[in-house]
Tab-separated table of C-alpha atoms in Angstrom:
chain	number	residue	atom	x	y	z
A	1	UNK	CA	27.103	-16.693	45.647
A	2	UNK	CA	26.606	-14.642	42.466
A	3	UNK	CA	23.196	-14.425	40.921
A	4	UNK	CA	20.861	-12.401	38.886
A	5	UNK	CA	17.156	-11.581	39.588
A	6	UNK	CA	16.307	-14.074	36.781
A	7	UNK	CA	18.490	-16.755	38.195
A	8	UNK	CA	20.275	-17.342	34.683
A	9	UNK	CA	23.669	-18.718	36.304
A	10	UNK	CA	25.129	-18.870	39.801
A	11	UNK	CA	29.062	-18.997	41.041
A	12	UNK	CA	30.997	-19.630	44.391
A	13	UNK	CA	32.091	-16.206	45.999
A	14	UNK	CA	35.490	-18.182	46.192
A	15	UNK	CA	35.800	-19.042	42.433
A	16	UNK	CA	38.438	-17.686	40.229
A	17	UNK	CA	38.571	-14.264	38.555
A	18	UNK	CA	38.128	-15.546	34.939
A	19	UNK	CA	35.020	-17.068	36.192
A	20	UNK	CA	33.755	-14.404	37.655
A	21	UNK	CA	33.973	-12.087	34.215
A	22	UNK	CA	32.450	-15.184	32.495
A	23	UNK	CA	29.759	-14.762	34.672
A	24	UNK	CA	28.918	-10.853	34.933
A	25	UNK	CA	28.637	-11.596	30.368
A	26	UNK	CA	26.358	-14.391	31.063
A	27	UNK	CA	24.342	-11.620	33.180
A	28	UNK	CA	24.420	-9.336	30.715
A	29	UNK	CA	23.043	-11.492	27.993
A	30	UNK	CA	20.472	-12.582	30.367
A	31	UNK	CA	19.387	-8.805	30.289
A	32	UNK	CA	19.888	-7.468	26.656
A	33	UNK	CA	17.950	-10.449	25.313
A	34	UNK	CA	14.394	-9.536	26.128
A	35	UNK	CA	15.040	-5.669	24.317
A	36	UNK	CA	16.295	-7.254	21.316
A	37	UNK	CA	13.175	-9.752	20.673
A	38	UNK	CA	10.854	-6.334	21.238
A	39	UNK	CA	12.913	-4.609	18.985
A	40	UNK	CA	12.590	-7.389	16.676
A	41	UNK	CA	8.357	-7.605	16.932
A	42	UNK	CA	8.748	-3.689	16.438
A	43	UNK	CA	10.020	-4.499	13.002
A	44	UNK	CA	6.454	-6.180	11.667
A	45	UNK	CA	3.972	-3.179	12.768
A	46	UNK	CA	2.611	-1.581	9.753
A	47	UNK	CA	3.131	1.814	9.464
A	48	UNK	CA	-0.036	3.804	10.963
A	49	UNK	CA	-1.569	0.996	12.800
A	50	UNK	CA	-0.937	-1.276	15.602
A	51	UNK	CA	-1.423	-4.194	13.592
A	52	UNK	CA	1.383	-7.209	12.820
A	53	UNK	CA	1.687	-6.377	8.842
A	54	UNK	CA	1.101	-8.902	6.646
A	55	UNK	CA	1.470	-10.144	2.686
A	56	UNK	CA	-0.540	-8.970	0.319
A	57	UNK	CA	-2.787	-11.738	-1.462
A	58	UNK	CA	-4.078	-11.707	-4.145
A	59	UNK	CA	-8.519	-11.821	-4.764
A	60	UNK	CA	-8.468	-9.668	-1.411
A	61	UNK	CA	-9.613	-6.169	-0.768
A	62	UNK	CA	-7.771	-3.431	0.262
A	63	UNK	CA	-7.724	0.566	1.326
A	64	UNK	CA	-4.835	2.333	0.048
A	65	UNK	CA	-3.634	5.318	1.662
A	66	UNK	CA	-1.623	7.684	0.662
A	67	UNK	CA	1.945	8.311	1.891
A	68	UNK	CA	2.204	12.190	1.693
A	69	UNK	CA	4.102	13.649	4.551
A	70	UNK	CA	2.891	17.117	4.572
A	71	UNK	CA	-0.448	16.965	5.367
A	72	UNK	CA	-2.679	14.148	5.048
A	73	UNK	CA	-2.979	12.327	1.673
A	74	UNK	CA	-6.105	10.708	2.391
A	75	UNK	CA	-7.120	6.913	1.047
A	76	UNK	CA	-7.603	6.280	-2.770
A	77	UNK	CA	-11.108	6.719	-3.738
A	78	UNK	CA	-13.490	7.076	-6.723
A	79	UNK	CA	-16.300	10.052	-6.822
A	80	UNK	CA	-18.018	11.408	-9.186
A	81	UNK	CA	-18.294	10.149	-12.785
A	82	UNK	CA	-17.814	10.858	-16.525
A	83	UNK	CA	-14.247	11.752	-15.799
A	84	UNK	CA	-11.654	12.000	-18.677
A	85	UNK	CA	-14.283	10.149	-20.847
A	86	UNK	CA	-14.256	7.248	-18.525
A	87	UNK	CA	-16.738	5.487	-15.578
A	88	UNK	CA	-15.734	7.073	-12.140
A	89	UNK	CA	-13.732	9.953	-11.022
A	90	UNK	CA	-10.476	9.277	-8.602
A	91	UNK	CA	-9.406	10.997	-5.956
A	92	UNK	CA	-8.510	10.751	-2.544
A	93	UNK	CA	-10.763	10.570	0.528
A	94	UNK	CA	-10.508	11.377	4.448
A	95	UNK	CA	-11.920	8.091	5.310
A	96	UNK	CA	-11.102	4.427	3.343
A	97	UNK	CA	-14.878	3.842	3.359
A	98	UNK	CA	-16.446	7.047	2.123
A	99	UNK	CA	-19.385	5.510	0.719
A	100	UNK	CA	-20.340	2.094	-0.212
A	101	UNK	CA	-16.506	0.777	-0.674
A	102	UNK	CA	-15.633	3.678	-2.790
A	103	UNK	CA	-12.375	3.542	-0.668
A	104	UNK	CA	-12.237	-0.377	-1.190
A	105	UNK	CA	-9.867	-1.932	-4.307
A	106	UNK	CA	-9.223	-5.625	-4.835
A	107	UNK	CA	-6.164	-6.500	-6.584
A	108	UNK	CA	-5.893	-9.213	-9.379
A	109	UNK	CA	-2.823	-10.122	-11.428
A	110	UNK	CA	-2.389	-8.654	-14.798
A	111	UNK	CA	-3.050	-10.735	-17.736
A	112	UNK	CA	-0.364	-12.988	-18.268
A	113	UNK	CA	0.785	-13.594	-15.092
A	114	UNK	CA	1.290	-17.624	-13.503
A	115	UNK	CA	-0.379	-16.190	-10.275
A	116	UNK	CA	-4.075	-16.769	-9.466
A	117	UNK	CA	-6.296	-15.588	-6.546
A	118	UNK	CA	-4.664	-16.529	-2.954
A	119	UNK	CA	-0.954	-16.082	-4.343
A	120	UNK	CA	1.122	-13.540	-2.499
A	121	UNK	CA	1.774	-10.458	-4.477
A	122	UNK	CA	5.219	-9.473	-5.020
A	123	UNK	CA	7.549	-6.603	-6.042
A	124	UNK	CA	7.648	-6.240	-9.861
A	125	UNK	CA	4.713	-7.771	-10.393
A	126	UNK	CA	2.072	-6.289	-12.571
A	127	UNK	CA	-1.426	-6.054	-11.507
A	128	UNK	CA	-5.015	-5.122	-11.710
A	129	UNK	CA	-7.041	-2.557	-9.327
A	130	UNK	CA	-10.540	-3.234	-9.412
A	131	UNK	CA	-12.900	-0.557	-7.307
A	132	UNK	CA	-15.885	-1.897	-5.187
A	133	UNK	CA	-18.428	0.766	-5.512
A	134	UNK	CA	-21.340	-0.363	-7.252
A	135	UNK	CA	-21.825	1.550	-10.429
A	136	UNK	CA	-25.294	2.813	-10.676
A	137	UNK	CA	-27.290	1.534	-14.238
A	138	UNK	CA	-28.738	4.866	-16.281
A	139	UNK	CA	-31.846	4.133	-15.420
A	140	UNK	CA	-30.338	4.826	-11.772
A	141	UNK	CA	-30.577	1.678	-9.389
A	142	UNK	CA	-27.198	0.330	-8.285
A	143	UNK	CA	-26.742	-2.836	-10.351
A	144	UNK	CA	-23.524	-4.403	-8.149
A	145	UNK	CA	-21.015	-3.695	-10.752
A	146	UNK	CA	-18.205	-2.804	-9.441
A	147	UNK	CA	-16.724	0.715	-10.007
A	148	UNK	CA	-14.052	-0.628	-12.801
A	149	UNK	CA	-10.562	-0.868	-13.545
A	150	UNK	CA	-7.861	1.982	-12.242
A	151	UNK	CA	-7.007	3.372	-15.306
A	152	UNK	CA	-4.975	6.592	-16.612
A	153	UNK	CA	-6.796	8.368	-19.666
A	154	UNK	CA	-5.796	11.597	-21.008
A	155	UNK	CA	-3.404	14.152	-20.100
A	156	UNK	CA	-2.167	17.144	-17.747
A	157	UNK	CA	-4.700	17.065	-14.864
A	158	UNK	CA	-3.946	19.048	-11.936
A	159	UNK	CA	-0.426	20.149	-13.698
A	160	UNK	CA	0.534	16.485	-14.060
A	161	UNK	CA	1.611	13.819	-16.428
A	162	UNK	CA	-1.675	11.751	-16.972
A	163	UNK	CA	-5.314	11.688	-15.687
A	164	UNK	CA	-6.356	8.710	-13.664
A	165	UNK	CA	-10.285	7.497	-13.644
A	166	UNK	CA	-12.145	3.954	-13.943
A	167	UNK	CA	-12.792	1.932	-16.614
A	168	UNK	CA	-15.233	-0.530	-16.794
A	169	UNK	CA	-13.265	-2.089	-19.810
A	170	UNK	CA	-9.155	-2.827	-18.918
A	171	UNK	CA	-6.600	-1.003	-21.062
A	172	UNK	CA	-8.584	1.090	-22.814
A	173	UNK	CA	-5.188	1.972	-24.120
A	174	UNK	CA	-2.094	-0.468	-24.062
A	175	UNK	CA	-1.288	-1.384	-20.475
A	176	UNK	CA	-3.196	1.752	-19.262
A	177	UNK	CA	-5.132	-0.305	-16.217
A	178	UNK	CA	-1.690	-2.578	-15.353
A	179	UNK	CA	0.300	-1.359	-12.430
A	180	UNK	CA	3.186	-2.187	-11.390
A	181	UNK	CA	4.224	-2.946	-7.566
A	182	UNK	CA	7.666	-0.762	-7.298
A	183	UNK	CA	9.311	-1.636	-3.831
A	184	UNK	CA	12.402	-3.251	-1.779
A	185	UNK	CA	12.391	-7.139	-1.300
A	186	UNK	CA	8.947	-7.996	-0.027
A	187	UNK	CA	5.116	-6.409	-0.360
A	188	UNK	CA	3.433	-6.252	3.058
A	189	UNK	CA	0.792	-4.148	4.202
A	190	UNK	CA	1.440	-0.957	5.797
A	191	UNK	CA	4.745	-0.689	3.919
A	192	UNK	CA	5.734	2.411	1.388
A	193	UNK	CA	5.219	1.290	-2.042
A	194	UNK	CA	4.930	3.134	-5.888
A	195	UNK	CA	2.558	2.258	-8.289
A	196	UNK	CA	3.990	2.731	-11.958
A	197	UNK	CA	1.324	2.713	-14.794
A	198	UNK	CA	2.520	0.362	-17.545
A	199	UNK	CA	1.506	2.870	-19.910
A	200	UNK	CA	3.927	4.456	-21.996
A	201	UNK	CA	3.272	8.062	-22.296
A	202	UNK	CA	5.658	9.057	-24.691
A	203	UNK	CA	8.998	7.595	-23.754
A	204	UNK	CA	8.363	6.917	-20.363
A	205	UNK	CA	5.840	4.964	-17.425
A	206	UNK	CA	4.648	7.044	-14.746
A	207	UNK	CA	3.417	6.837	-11.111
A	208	UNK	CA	0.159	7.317	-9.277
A	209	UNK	CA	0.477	10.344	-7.393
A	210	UNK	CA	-1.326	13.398	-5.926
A	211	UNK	CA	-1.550	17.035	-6.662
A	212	UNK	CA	-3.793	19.620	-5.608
A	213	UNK	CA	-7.037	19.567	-3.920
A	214	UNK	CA	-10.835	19.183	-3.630
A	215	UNK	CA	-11.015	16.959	-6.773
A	216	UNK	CA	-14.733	16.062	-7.268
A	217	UNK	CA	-14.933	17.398	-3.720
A	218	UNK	CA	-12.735	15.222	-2.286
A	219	UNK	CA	-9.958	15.962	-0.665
A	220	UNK	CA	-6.957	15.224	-2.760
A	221	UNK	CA	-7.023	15.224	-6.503
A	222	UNK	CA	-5.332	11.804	-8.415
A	223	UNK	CA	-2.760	11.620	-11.813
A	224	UNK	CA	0.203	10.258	-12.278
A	225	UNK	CA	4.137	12.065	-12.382
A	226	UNK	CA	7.132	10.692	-14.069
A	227	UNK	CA	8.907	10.712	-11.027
A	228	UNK	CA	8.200	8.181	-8.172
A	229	UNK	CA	8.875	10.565	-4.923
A	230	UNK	CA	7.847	13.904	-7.074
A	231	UNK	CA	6.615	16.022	-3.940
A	232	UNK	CA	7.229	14.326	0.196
A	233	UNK	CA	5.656	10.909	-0.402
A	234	UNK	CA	2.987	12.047	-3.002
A	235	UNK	CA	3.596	8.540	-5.004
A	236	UNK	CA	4.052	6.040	-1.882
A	237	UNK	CA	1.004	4.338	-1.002
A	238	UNK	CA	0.230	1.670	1.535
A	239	UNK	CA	-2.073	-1.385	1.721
A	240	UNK	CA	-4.473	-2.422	4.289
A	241	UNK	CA	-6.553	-4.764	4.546
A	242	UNK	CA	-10.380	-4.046	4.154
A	243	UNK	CA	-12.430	-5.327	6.972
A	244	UNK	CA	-15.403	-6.736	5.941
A	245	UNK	CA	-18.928	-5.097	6.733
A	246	UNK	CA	-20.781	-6.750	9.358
């Protein structure tokens, strides 16, 4: 009698020698089948976390963190104001709540899309980031606006192409607060992705990146580059999901 601890098949000692190799590759599939489904769960982790990822959807909130692999690149973040002429300063944080959802963006599609609220976001499309701090009044009490549109205005900060800030207003310029999702065939969370500004500075689009440090002391400063990989994952950035405050 031939059998295997998980009793997939069974076979008379006396049976022939064909059967016998039939049934040692019936064993073996038996075995290699439980490596290839955990292989295959493996494949769904988002990057950083232990968490299944998921599609992006759009009306929800998320942190994004930046990809950088030479030290950390810390999660996209506004501080400060009265950058570049425009509401709040950007930069990146240690933390993806640093204060009040500074670290918290929702993303909306772009003006003239077919897509609404609860519609998966996908590659090429162009969209809207929308920051959840609540911008203060002059007067000084926080009104619940939130902290504006991500927006490039002006150039060469920190050595770069353009300066990146809020704007209460969208496109201050033409297409300056309308990103576009650059990556492979789907948009999950925890997966690499580039954000190219719709912009055109010049004769060409550029991508959020980072360069430098202690920006509004923060810990990464925030422009854009005209390349999309221009220093070890400086321009890759990865969604996840906001959890809501208790």
């Amino acid at each position: 009698m031939f059998m295997n601890k998980y009793r997939c098949i069974s076979a008379n000692s006396s049976a022939p020698a064909r059967l016998v190799r039939f049934i040692g590759m019936m064993l073996l599939s038996c075995s290699i089948a439980p490596a290839f489904a955990q292989a295959s769960a493996v494949s769904t982790t988002a990057v950083g976390t232990g968490t299944a990822a998921a599609p992006v959807v759009y009306g929800q909130i998320y942190h994004l963190q930046n990809g950088y692999t030479l030290g950390p690149g810390g999660y996209l973040d506004v501080r400060a104001s009265g950058c570049n002429g425009n509401t709040l300063c950007v930069s990146t944080a240690t933390v993806d709540n640093r204060d009040q959802g500074s670290g918290s963006w929702m993303i909306l599609p772009a003006d003239g899309s077919m897509k609404t609220k609860g519609d998966q976001v996908s590659p090429g499309d162009f969209v809207y980031l929308i920051n959840q701090y609540p911008v203060k009044n002059i007067s000084g009490p926080i009104d619940g606006t939130p902290g504006g549109y991500l927006d490039t205005r002006g150039q060469g900060c920190q050595s770069n192409r353009m300066c990146v800030s809020t704007s209460l207003e969208k496109n201050i310029s033409v297409d300056s607060s309308v990103w576009e999702i650059i990556t492979g065939d789907v948009f999950l969370t925890g997966q690499d992705v580039h954000l190219m500004n719709r912009y055109v500075d010049g004769a060409s689009r550029t991508y959020l990146d980072i360069r430098n440090n202690n920006c509004n002391s923060n810990l990464r400063c925030v422009s854009t580059s005209t390349g999309w990989n221009r220093d070890s994952g400086s321009g890759s950035w990865r969604f996840f999901a906001a959890v809501p405050s208790p």
